[in-house]
CSV table of C-alpha atoms in Angstrom, one decimal:
chain,number,residue,atom,x,y,z
J,1,MET,CA,0.0,-0.1,0.3
J,2,SER,CA,1.5,3.9,-0.7
J,3,PRO,CA,2.4,5.8,2.1
J,4,PRO,CA,0.0,9.1,2.0
J,5,VAL,CA,1.1,11.8,-0.3
J,6,ASP,CA,0.4,15.5,-0.1
J,7,ARG,CA,-2.2,16.0,-3.9
J,8,VAL,CA,-0.7,18.8,-5.9
J,9,GLN,CA,-2.7,20.7,-8.7
J,10,ASP,CA,-1.9,19.7,-11.9
J,11,ASP,CA,-1.6,21.9,-15.2
J,12,ALA,CA,-3.4,19.5,-17.7
J,13,ALA,CA,-2.5,21.3,-20.8
J,14,LEU,CA,0.1,21.2,-22.3
J,15,PRO,CA,2.9,23.7,-23.4
J,16,ALA,CA,3.8,23.3,-26.9
J,17,ASP,CA,7.6,24.1,-25.6
J,18,ALA,CA,9.7,24.8,-22.9
J,19,ASP,CA,13.3,26.2,-21.6
J,20,VAL,CA,13.3,22.8,-19.6
J,21,VAL,CA,11.2,19.1,-19.9
J,22,VAL,CA,12.2,17.1,-16.4
J,23,ILE,CA,11.1,14.1,-16.5
J,24,GLY,CA,9.7,12.7,-13.2
J,25,ALA,CA,8.6,14.3,-9.9
J,26,GLY,CA,10.4,12.9,-7.3
J,27,VAL,CA,13.1,15.4,-4.7
J,28,ALA,CA,15.6,15.1,-7.0
J,29,GLY,CA,13.1,16.3,-10.2
J,30,ILE,CA,11.1,18.7,-8.6
J,31,THR,CA,13.7,20.5,-6.8
J,32,ALA,CA,15.4,21.1,-9.5
J,33,ALA,CA,12.7,22.4,-11.2
J,34,TYR,CA,12.4,24.5,-8.3
J,35,PHE,CA,15.3,26.5,-8.7
J,36,LEU,CA,15.3,26.9,-12.5
J,37,ALA,CA,11.8,28.4,-12.6
J,38,GLN,CA,13.7,30.4,-9.9
J,39,ALA,CA,16.0,32.0,-12.7
J,40,GLY,CA,13.3,32.5,-14.8
J,41,GLN,CA,13.2,29.3,-16.9
J,42,ARG,CA,9.7,27.7,-18.3
J,43,VAL,CA,10.0,24.2,-17.0
J,44,ALA,CA,7.2,21.6,-17.5
J,45,VAL,CA,8.0,18.6,-15.1
J,46,LEU,CA,6.5,15.3,-16.5
J,47,GLU,CA,5.5,12.1,-13.9
J,48,LYS,CA,3.8,9.0,-15.4
J,49,GLY,CA,2.3,8.3,-11.7
J,50,ILE,CA,1.6,11.3,-9.0
J,51,VAL,CA,4.0,13.9,-7.7
J,52,ALA,CA,6.1,12.0,-5.0
J,53,GLY,CA,4.7,9.0,-5.4
J,54,GLU,CA,7.1,6.6,-5.1
J,55,GLN,CA,10.7,6.5,-2.9
J,56,SER,CA,10.7,10.6,-2.3
J,57,SER,CA,7.7,9.7,-0.2
J,58,ARG,CA,8.1,6.1,1.2
J,59,ASN,CA,11.7,6.8,2.7
J,60,TRP,CA,12.7,7.6,6.9
J,61,GLY,CA,12.4,11.2,6.4
J,62,TRP,CA,16.2,11.7,7.3
J,63,CYS,CA,18.5,15.1,6.2
J,64,ARG,CA,22.2,14.0,7.5
J,65,VAL,CA,25.4,15.2,6.3
J,66,GLN,CA,26.8,12.1,9.2
J,67,ASN,CA,27.8,8.0,7.8
J,68,ARG,CA,27.0,10.1,4.4
J,69,ASP,CA,29.9,9.1,2.1
J,70,GLU,CA,33.4,11.6,1.7
J,71,ARG,CA,32.1,12.2,-1.5
J,72,GLU,CA,28.4,13.6,-0.4
J,73,ILE,CA,29.5,15.3,2.6
J,74,PRO,CA,29.4,19.5,0.5
J,75,LEU,CA,26.7,18.5,-1.5
J,76,ALA,CA,24.9,17.0,1.8
J,77,GLN,CA,25.6,20.2,3.8
J,78,ARG,CA,24.8,22.6,1.1
J,79,SER,CA,21.5,20.5,1.4
J,80,LEU,CA,20.7,20.9,5.1
J,81,GLU,CA,21.3,24.6,4.3
J,82,GLN,CA,18.6,25.0,1.7
J,83,TRP,CA,16.4,22.9,3.4
J,84,ASP,CA,16.5,25.7,5.6
J,85,LYS,CA,16.6,28.2,2.5
J,86,LEU,CA,13.1,26.3,0.9
J,87,VAL,CA,11.4,26.6,4.4
J,88,ALA,CA,12.1,30.4,4.7
J,89,GLU,CA,11.8,31.4,0.4
J,90,THR,CA,8.1,29.0,-0.5
J,91,GLY,CA,6.4,29.8,3.8
J,92,ALA,CA,5.4,25.7,2.9
J,93,ASP,CA,4.6,22.8,6.0
J,94,LEU,CA,7.9,20.9,4.8
J,95,GLY,CA,7.9,19.2,7.9
J,96,PHE,CA,11.7,20.5,8.1
J,97,ARG,CA,13.4,20.0,11.5
J,98,ARG,CA,17.1,20.1,12.6
J,99,THR,CA,16.1,17.7,15.8
J,100,GLY,CA,19.7,15.9,15.7
J,101,LEU,CA,20.6,11.8,14.6
J,102,THR,CA,22.6,9.6,16.9
J,103,TYR,CA,23.5,6.4,16.3
J,104,VAL,CA,24.5,3.9,19.1
J,105,THR,CA,26.2,0.1,18.9
J,106,ASP,CA,27.4,-2.7,21.2
J,107,SER,CA,30.1,-3.4,18.2
J,108,PRO,CA,33.7,-2.5,19.1
J,109,SER,CA,34.5,-2.8,14.8
J,110,GLU,CA,31.6,-0.6,14.0
J,111,LEU,CA,32.7,2.2,16.9
J,112,ALA,CA,35.7,2.3,15.4
J,113,THR,CA,34.4,2.9,11.3
J,114,TRP,CA,32.1,6.2,12.8
J,115,GLN,CA,35.4,6.8,14.3
J,116,LYS,CA,37.5,6.9,11.1
J,117,TRP,CA,34.1,9.3,9.4
J,118,VAL,CA,34.4,11.9,12.7
J,119,ASP,CA,37.9,12.4,12.1
J,120,MET,CA,37.6,12.6,8.2
J,121,ALA,CA,34.4,14.5,8.1
J,122,ARG,CA,36.0,17.0,10.3
J,123,THR,CA,38.3,18.1,7.0
J,124,TYR,CA,35.4,19.3,5.8
J,125,GLN,CA,34.2,21.2,9.2
J,126,GLN,CA,31.1,19.0,10.1
J,127,HIS,CA,31.2,18.4,13.6
J,128,SER,CA,29.5,15.1,14.4
J,129,ARG,CA,31.0,14.0,18.0
J,130,MET,CA,31.5,10.7,19.3
J,131,LEU,CA,29.8,9.1,21.7
J,132,THR,CA,31.2,6.8,25.0
J,133,GLY,CA,29.7,4.4,26.3
J,134,ASP,CA,27.5,6.7,29.5
J,135,GLU,CA,26.8,9.1,26.7
J,136,ALA,CA,25.2,6.8,24.8
J,137,ARG,CA,22.8,5.1,27.6
J,138,ALA,CA,21.9,8.4,28.2
J,139,MET,CA,20.9,9.7,24.7
J,140,THR,CA,18.5,6.4,24.2
J,141,PRO,CA,16.3,6.6,28.1
J,142,GLY,CA,14.6,3.8,28.9
J,143,ASN,CA,16.0,1.7,26.6
J,144,THR,CA,16.5,-1.8,28.9
J,145,GLN,CA,18.9,-2.8,26.0
J,146,SER,CA,21.1,0.7,26.8
J,147,HIS,CA,23.1,-1.4,29.1
J,148,ARG,CA,25.0,-3.2,25.8
J,149,TRP,CA,26.1,0.4,23.9
J,150,ILE,CA,29.7,0.9,23.8
J,151,GLY,CA,29.7,4.2,22.5
J,152,GLY,CA,27.9,6.0,19.7
J,153,VAL,CA,27.9,9.0,17.6
J,154,HIS,CA,26.1,12.0,17.4
J,155,SER,CA,24.8,15.1,14.4
J,156,PRO,CA,23.0,17.9,16.5
J,157,ASN,CA,22.7,20.3,12.9
J,158,ASP,CA,21.3,16.6,11.1
J,159,GLY,CA,17.6,16.2,11.2
J,160,MET,CA,14.3,14.9,9.4
J,161,ALA,CA,11.1,16.5,6.8
J,162,GLU,CA,8.3,15.3,6.5
J,163,PRO,CA,8.0,12.9,3.1
J,164,ALA,CA,4.6,13.1,2.5
J,165,LYS,CA,5.1,16.8,2.7
J,166,ALA,CA,7.9,17.9,1.6
J,167,VAL,CA,8.3,17.4,-2.6
J,168,PRO,CA,4.4,18.3,-3.1
J,169,ALA,CA,4.8,21.7,-1.1
J,170,ILE,CA,8.5,22.3,-3.1
J,171,ALA,CA,6.3,21.4,-6.3
J,172,GLU,CA,3.5,23.7,-5.3
J,173,ALA,CA,6.5,26.2,-4.5
J,174,ALA,CA,7.4,25.5,-8.5
J,175,ARG,CA,4.4,25.9,-9.7
J,176,ARG,CA,4.0,29.9,-8.2
J,177,LEU,CA,7.2,30.4,-10.0
J,178,GLY,CA,5.4,29.4,-12.9
J,179,ALA,CA,6.8,25.7,-13.7
J,180,THR,CA,3.9,23.2,-15.3
J,181,ILE,CA,3.8,20.0,-13.5
J,182,HIS,CA,2.4,16.9,-15.4
J,183,GLN,CA,0.7,14.2,-13.6
J,184,ARG,CA,-0.6,11.0,-15.1
J,185,CYS,CA,1.2,12.2,-18.7
J,186,ALA,CA,4.4,9.4,-19.3
J,187,VAL,CA,6.9,10.1,-21.2
J,188,ARG,CA,7.4,7.5,-23.6
J,189,GLY,CA,10.5,8.5,-25.1
J,190,LEU,CA,13.8,11.5,-26.6
J,191,ASP,CA,12.9,13.6,-29.7
J,192,THR,CA,16.4,14.4,-31.1
J,193,THR,CA,17.2,16.8,-34.4
J,194,GLY,CA,20.8,17.5,-35.6
J,195,GLY,CA,22.3,14.5,-32.6
J,196,ARG,CA,20.9,16.7,-29.8
J,197,VAL,CA,17.8,16.7,-27.7
J,198,SER,CA,15.3,19.2,-28.7
J,199,GLY,CA,11.9,17.4,-27.2
J,200,VAL,CA,10.3,14.8,-25.7
J,201,PHE,CA,7.3,12.7,-26.5
J,202,THR,CA,4.8,12.4,-24.3
J,203,GLU,CA,1.1,9.8,-24.2
J,204,ARG,CA,-0.6,13.4,-24.8
J,205,GLY,CA,1.7,14.1,-27.4
J,206,ARG,CA,4.9,16.8,-27.8
J,207,ILE,CA,6.9,19.0,-26.0
J,208,ARG,CA,9.8,20.9,-28.1
J,209,ALA,CA,12.3,22.0,-25.5
J,210,PRO,CA,16.0,21.7,-26.1
J,211,VAL,CA,17.4,20.7,-22.8
J,212,VAL,CA,15.9,17.4,-20.9
J,213,LEU,CA,17.0,16.9,-16.9
J,214,LEU,CA,15.5,12.6,-16.4
J,215,ALA,CA,15.4,12.2,-13.1
J,216,ALA,CA,13.5,9.1,-12.8
J,217,GLY,CA,14.7,7.5,-9.8
J,218,ALA,CA,14.3,3.5,-10.7
J,219,TRP,CA,13.1,3.4,-14.3
J,220,SER,CA,16.4,6.1,-15.6
J,221,SER,CA,18.1,3.1,-17.0
J,222,MET,CA,15.6,1.1,-18.9
J,223,PHE,CA,14.4,4.7,-20.3
J,224,LEU,CA,18.6,4.9,-21.2
J,225,ARG,CA,18.5,1.8,-23.2
J,226,ARG,CA,16.4,2.9,-25.5
J,227,HIS,CA,18.5,5.6,-26.8
J,228,ASP,CA,21.1,3.1,-26.8
J,229,ILE,CA,22.5,5.0,-23.4
J,230,ASP,CA,24.6,3.2,-21.1
J,231,LEU,CA,24.0,4.0,-16.9
J,232,PRO,CA,24.7,1.1,-14.6
J,233,GLN,CA,21.3,1.0,-12.5
J,234,SER,CA,20.6,-1.4,-9.5
J,235,SER,CA,17.0,-1.2,-7.7
J,236,VAL,CA,16.9,-2.6,-4.0
J,237,ARG,CA,13.4,-3.6,-3.0
J,238,SER,CA,13.0,-2.1,1.2
J,239,THR,CA,10.5,-2.1,3.9
J,240,ILE,CA,9.1,0.5,5.9
J,241,PHE,CA,6.5,0.6,8.6
J,242,ALA,CA,4.7,3.1,10.5
J,243,THR,CA,3.0,3.1,14.2
J,244,GLU,CA,0.3,4.3,14.7
J,245,VAL,CA,1.0,7.5,17.8
J,246,ALA,CA,4.2,6.2,20.8
J,247,PRO,CA,5.6,7.5,24.2
J,248,GLN,CA,9.0,10.2,22.5
J,249,VAL,CA,11.9,8.1,23.0
J,250,THR,CA,13.5,10.3,20.5
J,251,PRO,CA,13.4,13.5,19.4
J,252,GLY,CA,14.6,12.4,15.8
J,253,GLY,CA,16.5,10.0,14.6
J,254,LEU,CA,18.2,7.4,16.4
J,255,SER,CA,19.9,4.3,15.1
J,256,THR,CA,20.5,1.0,17.6
J,257,PRO,CA,21.2,-3.0,16.6
J,258,GLY,CA,18.6,-4.1,14.7
J,259,VAL,CA,16.8,-1.3,14.6
J,260,THR,CA,16.2,1.9,13.4
J,261,ILE,CA,13.4,4.5,13.9
J,262,GLY,CA,12.7,7.9,13.5
J,263,ARG,CA,10.3,9.9,15.2
J,264,ARG,CA,7.2,12.4,13.1
J,265,ARG,CA,5.6,15.1,13.8
J,266,ASP,CA,2.3,13.2,15.1
J,267,GLY,CA,4.1,11.9,17.1
J,268,SER,CA,4.3,8.2,15.1
J,269,TYR,CA,7.7,6.7,14.3
J,270,ILE,CA,8.8,5.5,11.2
J,271,ILE,CA,10.9,2.3,11.6
J,272,ALA,CA,13.2,0.1,9.4
J,273,ALA,CA,13.8,-3.6,10.7
J,274,ALA,CA,17.9,-4.6,10.6
J,275,ASN,CA,18.1,-1.9,7.4
J,276,ARG,CA,17.6,-5.0,5.6
J,277,GLY,CA,16.8,-4.4,2.1
J,278,GLN,CA,15.9,-7.2,-0.9
J,279,ILE,CA,17.9,-7.6,-4.3
J,280,GLU,CA,15.4,-8.7,-6.8
J,281,LEU,CA,17.0,-10.8,-9.7
J,282,THR,CA,16.1,-8.9,-13.2
J,283,PRO,CA,17.8,-8.9,-16.5
J,284,GLN,CA,19.3,-4.9,-15.7
J,285,GLY,CA,20.7,-6.6,-13.1
J,286,ILE,CA,22.3,-9.1,-14.5
J,287,ARG,CA,23.1,-6.6,-16.8
J,288,TYR,CA,25.4,-4.9,-14.5
J,289,ALA,CA,26.5,-7.5,-11.8
J,290,ARG,CA,29.9,-7.2,-12.9
J,291,LYS,CA,29.6,-3.8,-12.3
J,292,PHE,CA,27.8,-4.2,-8.5
J,293,TRP,CA,29.5,-7.5,-7.4
J,294,PRO,CA,32.4,-5.6,-5.0
J,295,THR,CA,29.9,-3.3,-3.7
J,296,LEU,CA,27.0,-6.4,-2.6
J,297,MET,CA,30.4,-8.6,-1.7
J,298,GLU,CA,31.1,-5.9,0.9
J,299,ARG,CA,27.3,-5.3,2.4
J,300,ARG,CA,25.7,-9.1,1.6
J,301,LYS,CA,24.5,-8.6,5.2
J,302,SER,CA,22.4,-6.0,5.7
J,303,VAL,CA,20.1,-7.3,2.1
J,304,THR,CA,18.9,-10.5,0.8
J,305,TRP,CA,17.9,-11.9,-2.8
J,306,GLY,CA,15.1,-13.3,-4.6
J,307,PHE,CA,13.4,-13.5,-7.2
J,308,GLY,CA,9.7,-12.8,-8.8
J,309,GLY,CA,7.9,-10.5,-11.1
J,310,SER,CA,9.9,-7.4,-11.0
J,311,PHE,CA,12.5,-10.0,-13.1
J,312,PHE,CA,9.9,-9.6,-16.3
J,313,ARG,CA,7.8,-6.6,-15.2
J,314,GLY,CA,8.6,-3.7,-14.1
J,315,PRO,CA,12.1,-1.3,-14.3
J,316,GLY,CA,14.7,-3.9,-14.0
J,317,ALA,CA,12.7,-6.0,-16.9
J,318,HIS,CA,13.8,-5.8,-20.7
J,319,TYR,CA,11.2,-4.4,-22.7
J,320,GLY,CA,13.5,-3.5,-25.8
J,321,LYS,CA,12.7,-0.9,-28.1
J,322,TRP,CA,9.6,0.7,-27.3
J,323,SER,CA,7.7,2.8,-30.0
J,324,PHE,CA,6.7,6.4,-29.7
J,325,ASP,CA,3.4,6.4,-30.6
J,326,LYS,CA,2.2,3.3,-29.0
J,327,PRO,CA,1.3,3.0,-25.5
J,328,THR,CA,4.1,2.1,-22.7
J,329,VAL,CA,4.9,-0.1,-20.1
J,330,PHE,CA,4.6,3.1,-18.4
J,331,GLU,CA,1.2,4.3,-18.7
J,332,GLN,CA,0.5,0.6,-17.5
J,333,GLU,CA,-1.8,1.3,-14.9
J,334,ASP,CA,0.2,-0.9,-11.6
J,335,MET,CA,3.7,0.6,-13.5
J,336,ARG,CA,2.2,4.5,-12.8
J,337,THR,CA,3.6,4.2,-8.8
J,338,LEU,CA,5.5,1.6,-8.1
J,339,ASP,CA,3.9,0.4,-5.4
J,340,PRO,CA,5.7,-3.3,-4.4
J,341,THR,CA,4.8,-5.7,-1.9
J,342,PRO,CA,6.2,-4.7,2.1
J,343,ASN,CA,8.4,-8.0,3.5
J,344,THR,CA,5.3,-7.6,6.7
J,345,SER,CA,7.2,-11.3,8.0
J,346,ILE,CA,9.8,-8.7,9.5
J,347,ILE,CA,7.3,-6.8,11.4
J,348,PRO,CA,6.2,-8.7,14.6
J,349,ALA,CA,9.9,-9.1,15.5
J,350,ALA,CA,10.5,-5.8,14.4
J,351,LEU,CA,8.1,-4.8,17.5
J,352,ASP,CA,8.8,-7.7,20.0
J,353,LYS,CA,12.1,-5.8,20.0
J,354,ILE,CA,11.6,-2.1,20.2
J,355,ALA,CA,9.1,-3.5,22.7
J,356,LYS,CA,12.0,-5.1,24.3
J,357,SER,CA,13.8,-2.1,24.4
J,358,TRP,CA,11.5,0.3,25.8
J,359,PRO,CA,8.7,-1.1,27.8
J,360,ASP,CA,6.7,2.3,26.8
J,361,PHE,CA,6.1,0.9,22.9
J,362,ALA,CA,4.9,-2.4,24.4
J,363,GLY,CA,0.8,-2.5,23.0
J,364,VAL,CA,1.7,0.1,19.9
J,365,LYS,CA,0.5,-1.0,16.7
J,366,ILE,CA,1.2,-0.6,13.4
J,367,ARG,CA,-0.4,2.5,11.4
J,368,GLN,CA,0.8,1.1,7.8
J,369,SER,CA,4.0,-0.7,6.1
J,370,TRP,CA,4.8,-0.1,2.2
J,371,GLY,CA,7.4,-0.8,0.0
J,372,GLY,CA,9.5,0.8,-2.2
J,373,TRP,CA,12.6,0.1,-4.9
J,374,ILE,CA,15.4,2.2,-4.2
J,375,ASP,CA,18.1,3.1,-7.3
J,376,SER,CA,21.8,2.6,-6.8
J,377,THR,CA,24.4,3.3,-9.2
J,378,PRO,CA,27.9,0.4,-7.9
J,379,ASP,CA,28.8,2.7,-5.9
J,380,ALA,CA,26.3,4.0,-3.7
J,381,VAL,CA,27.0,8.0,-5.3
J,382,PRO,CA,24.6,9.2,-7.8
J,383,VAL,CA,24.7,10.7,-11.5
J,384,ILE,CA,24.3,14.4,-12.2
J,385,ASP,CA,25.6,15.4,-15.4
J,386,GLN,CA,24.4,16.0,-19.0
J,387,VAL,CA,25.7,12.6,-21.5
J,388,ALA,CA,27.9,14.2,-23.8
J,389,ALA,CA,27.0,11.7,-26.7
J,390,LEU,CA,23.3,13.4,-26.6
J,391,PRO,CA,23.7,17.0,-26.2
J,392,GLY,CA,20.7,18.6,-24.4
J,393,LEU,CA,20.8,15.9,-21.9
J,394,TRP,CA,21.0,16.2,-18.3
J,395,LEU,CA,20.7,13.4,-15.7
J,396,SER,CA,19.9,13.6,-11.8
J,397,THR,CA,19.4,9.6,-10.5
J,398,GLY,CA,20.9,6.8,-8.7
J,399,TYR,CA,20.5,8.2,-6.1
J,400,SER,CA,20.7,5.2,-3.5
J,401,GLY,CA,18.9,5.8,-1.1
J,402,HIS,CA,20.2,9.0,0.2
J,403,GLY,CA,18.1,11.4,-2.4
J,404,PHE,CA,15.6,12.9,-0.2
J,405,GLY,CA,18.3,14.8,2.1
J,406,ILE,CA,20.3,15.1,-0.3
J,407,GLY,CA,17.4,16.1,-2.7
J,408,PRO,CA,17.8,20.5,-2.0
J,409,GLY,CA,21.2,20.7,-2.6
J,410,ALA,CA,21.3,18.3,-5.6
J,411,GLY,CA,18.8,20.5,-7.3
J,412,ARG,CA,20.2,23.2,-6.9
J,413,LEU,CA,23.5,21.0,-8.5
J,414,THR,CA,21.6,20.4,-11.2
J,415,ALA,CA,20.2,24.3,-11.4
J,416,ASP,CA,23.7,25.5,-11.5
J,417,LEU,CA,25.6,22.7,-14.2
J,418,ILE,CA,22.5,23.3,-16.5
J,419,LEU,CA,22.6,27.2,-16.3
J,420,GLY,CA,25.8,27.4,-16.7
J,421,LYS,CA,26.2,29.1,-13.2
J,422,PRO,CA,29.5,28.4,-10.9
J,423,PRO,CA,28.3,25.2,-9.5
J,424,ILE,CA,27.2,25.0,-5.6
J,425,VAL,CA,29.8,22.0,-5.1
J,426,ASP,CA,32.0,20.9,-7.2
J,427,PRO,CA,30.4,18.1,-9.2
J,428,THR,CA,33.5,15.9,-10.2
J,429,ALA,CA,32.4,13.4,-7.7
J,430,PHE,CA,28.6,13.0,-9.8
J,431,ARG,CA,30.0,12.5,-13.6
J,432,TYR,CA,28.5,10.2,-15.6
J,433,ALA,CA,31.5,9.5,-16.9
J,434,ARG,CA,33.0,7.3,-14.4
J,435,LEU,CA,30.2,4.7,-14.4
J,436,VAL,CA,30.4,3.4,-18.3
J,437,ASP,CA,34.4,4.7,-19.6
J,438,GLY,CA,36.2,1.9,-17.6
J,439,SER,CA,37.5,3.8,-14.7
J,440,PRO,CA,37.8,1.4,-11.3
J,441,ILE,CA,34.8,1.6,-9.5
J,442,ARG,CA,34.6,3.3,-6.5
J,443,ARG,CA,33.3,1.2,-3.3
J,444,PRO,CA,30.8,3.2,-1.0
J,445,GLY,CA,32.1,4.7,2.0
J,446,MET,CA,29.0,4.9,4.6
J,447,PHE,CA,25.6,4.8,3.5
C-alpha cells in the first residue's frame, strides 16, 4: 500500500515548448524544477504517476550529513542549508526540523568505523561527536538494552523532514514560480534533431525543448537503454512501516543494533527493521552484475536475495525498443506508481524487539507498511551530469537511498550546471562517465 502523499495541483494542458523538460516528479526532479523556475526558466515537469509517488515518499525522512560517503559530504551540507532556505522562501510546511540524529552500537568494529568517519569529516568542518558508552546510554533513555552500548555518534545539526509533505509542497512552490506540473503524463521517449535533444514524446503529445533532465529514479536506466545510452543501475526493494502515535523515546532519528526509528511530527514513528533490503534478480541486474559485485559483497550482510515478478515487469525488466506513438509500460496502471509489496514478515520481530528495548512501546500498533524501490549506482553515489553523447540531455538519478535528504542540494547543483552557473559544490564526484568509461568503481564509504 502506498503511503499517503499530499496532492499537487495539475496543469492539464501541455505547453508546446519549454526551456527545460524534467522527467520525474520526485525530489530530484522537483527541486531542480524549483531552482530552474526561480532563475526564470520555463520548466515543464512530466510524471507518469503522481508527485512524490515513488521513493520520495517511501523513505525515512532523514536529512543528514553524518555517515555519508565522503564524496557526498559537501552536497549533504549544502542540502541542509537549502532545506532551511526552502522553508523560508516557500513559506510551506515541509516538516523540516533539525532534531539531531544518533547512532549507538555494541560493536567495537562499528564504533571504530564511525570514529574514522568523524575524523575524516572534520576536514569538511562537520562536527559530529563520538559518544562514550555512558553518553550513548544517556541519549537512549528508557531503553532496557542500553547497558550494551559501548558508544555511538551524534550529529546535532542533522534532522528530518516529512516525505508525504515536503516534495509536494516544493512542487507547488515551483508552480507559483511558473513551472508546470503534468501528472499521469508519461514520457515515452526523447525527440532528437541533428544529434541533440529537441524535445520529448509524451502520452499526450510532443513538447519541444532544447534541454531534458532525466530524474526518473529506478526507471532511468531502462529509459536510457531505449536511446542506446548505458547507465549501470540496480534497485533494492525496501520495507518500512509506520506506527500509531507512541511515547517519545527520541526527538528525531535513532539507529540501534537491529532497528532504526524516526519520530514523526504527529508522534508516530517510521521504523526500518535491521536495515535490510532485498535485491531481486532482473535482466538489468544481470547486465550490470560485474560492476555491482564488489559493493554487493561488501554489503552482503545488509541485503537478501530473491526472485519475483520484477524479473518480467518493471524498471529492471527487458522491454527492448518500444514505439513512441503507442502506449508503453510507463502507462500501464500498475506501473504508474511502483508499489512493491512490503515484506511484512519482518514486522512482528521488529515490534517485539522495540517493545523489549522500550517497554513504553508495548502494545503500540502498526498504522501502515509499504515497500519501495531504491535506485542505486555501483558506487552508491548519484549521477548529476550531462550526457556528452547526446547534447541537451542531463541526468539526476541513482541516489542509492540518499536522495530525499540531499535532494535540495542536488536540485540546486543540477540547476546550476544546466544554467552554466558556478556550481554550489564541485560536481566531479557525480560525473556520469565514471560509471561507463572503464574507470575502476570506487566502493562506497558509508551509508
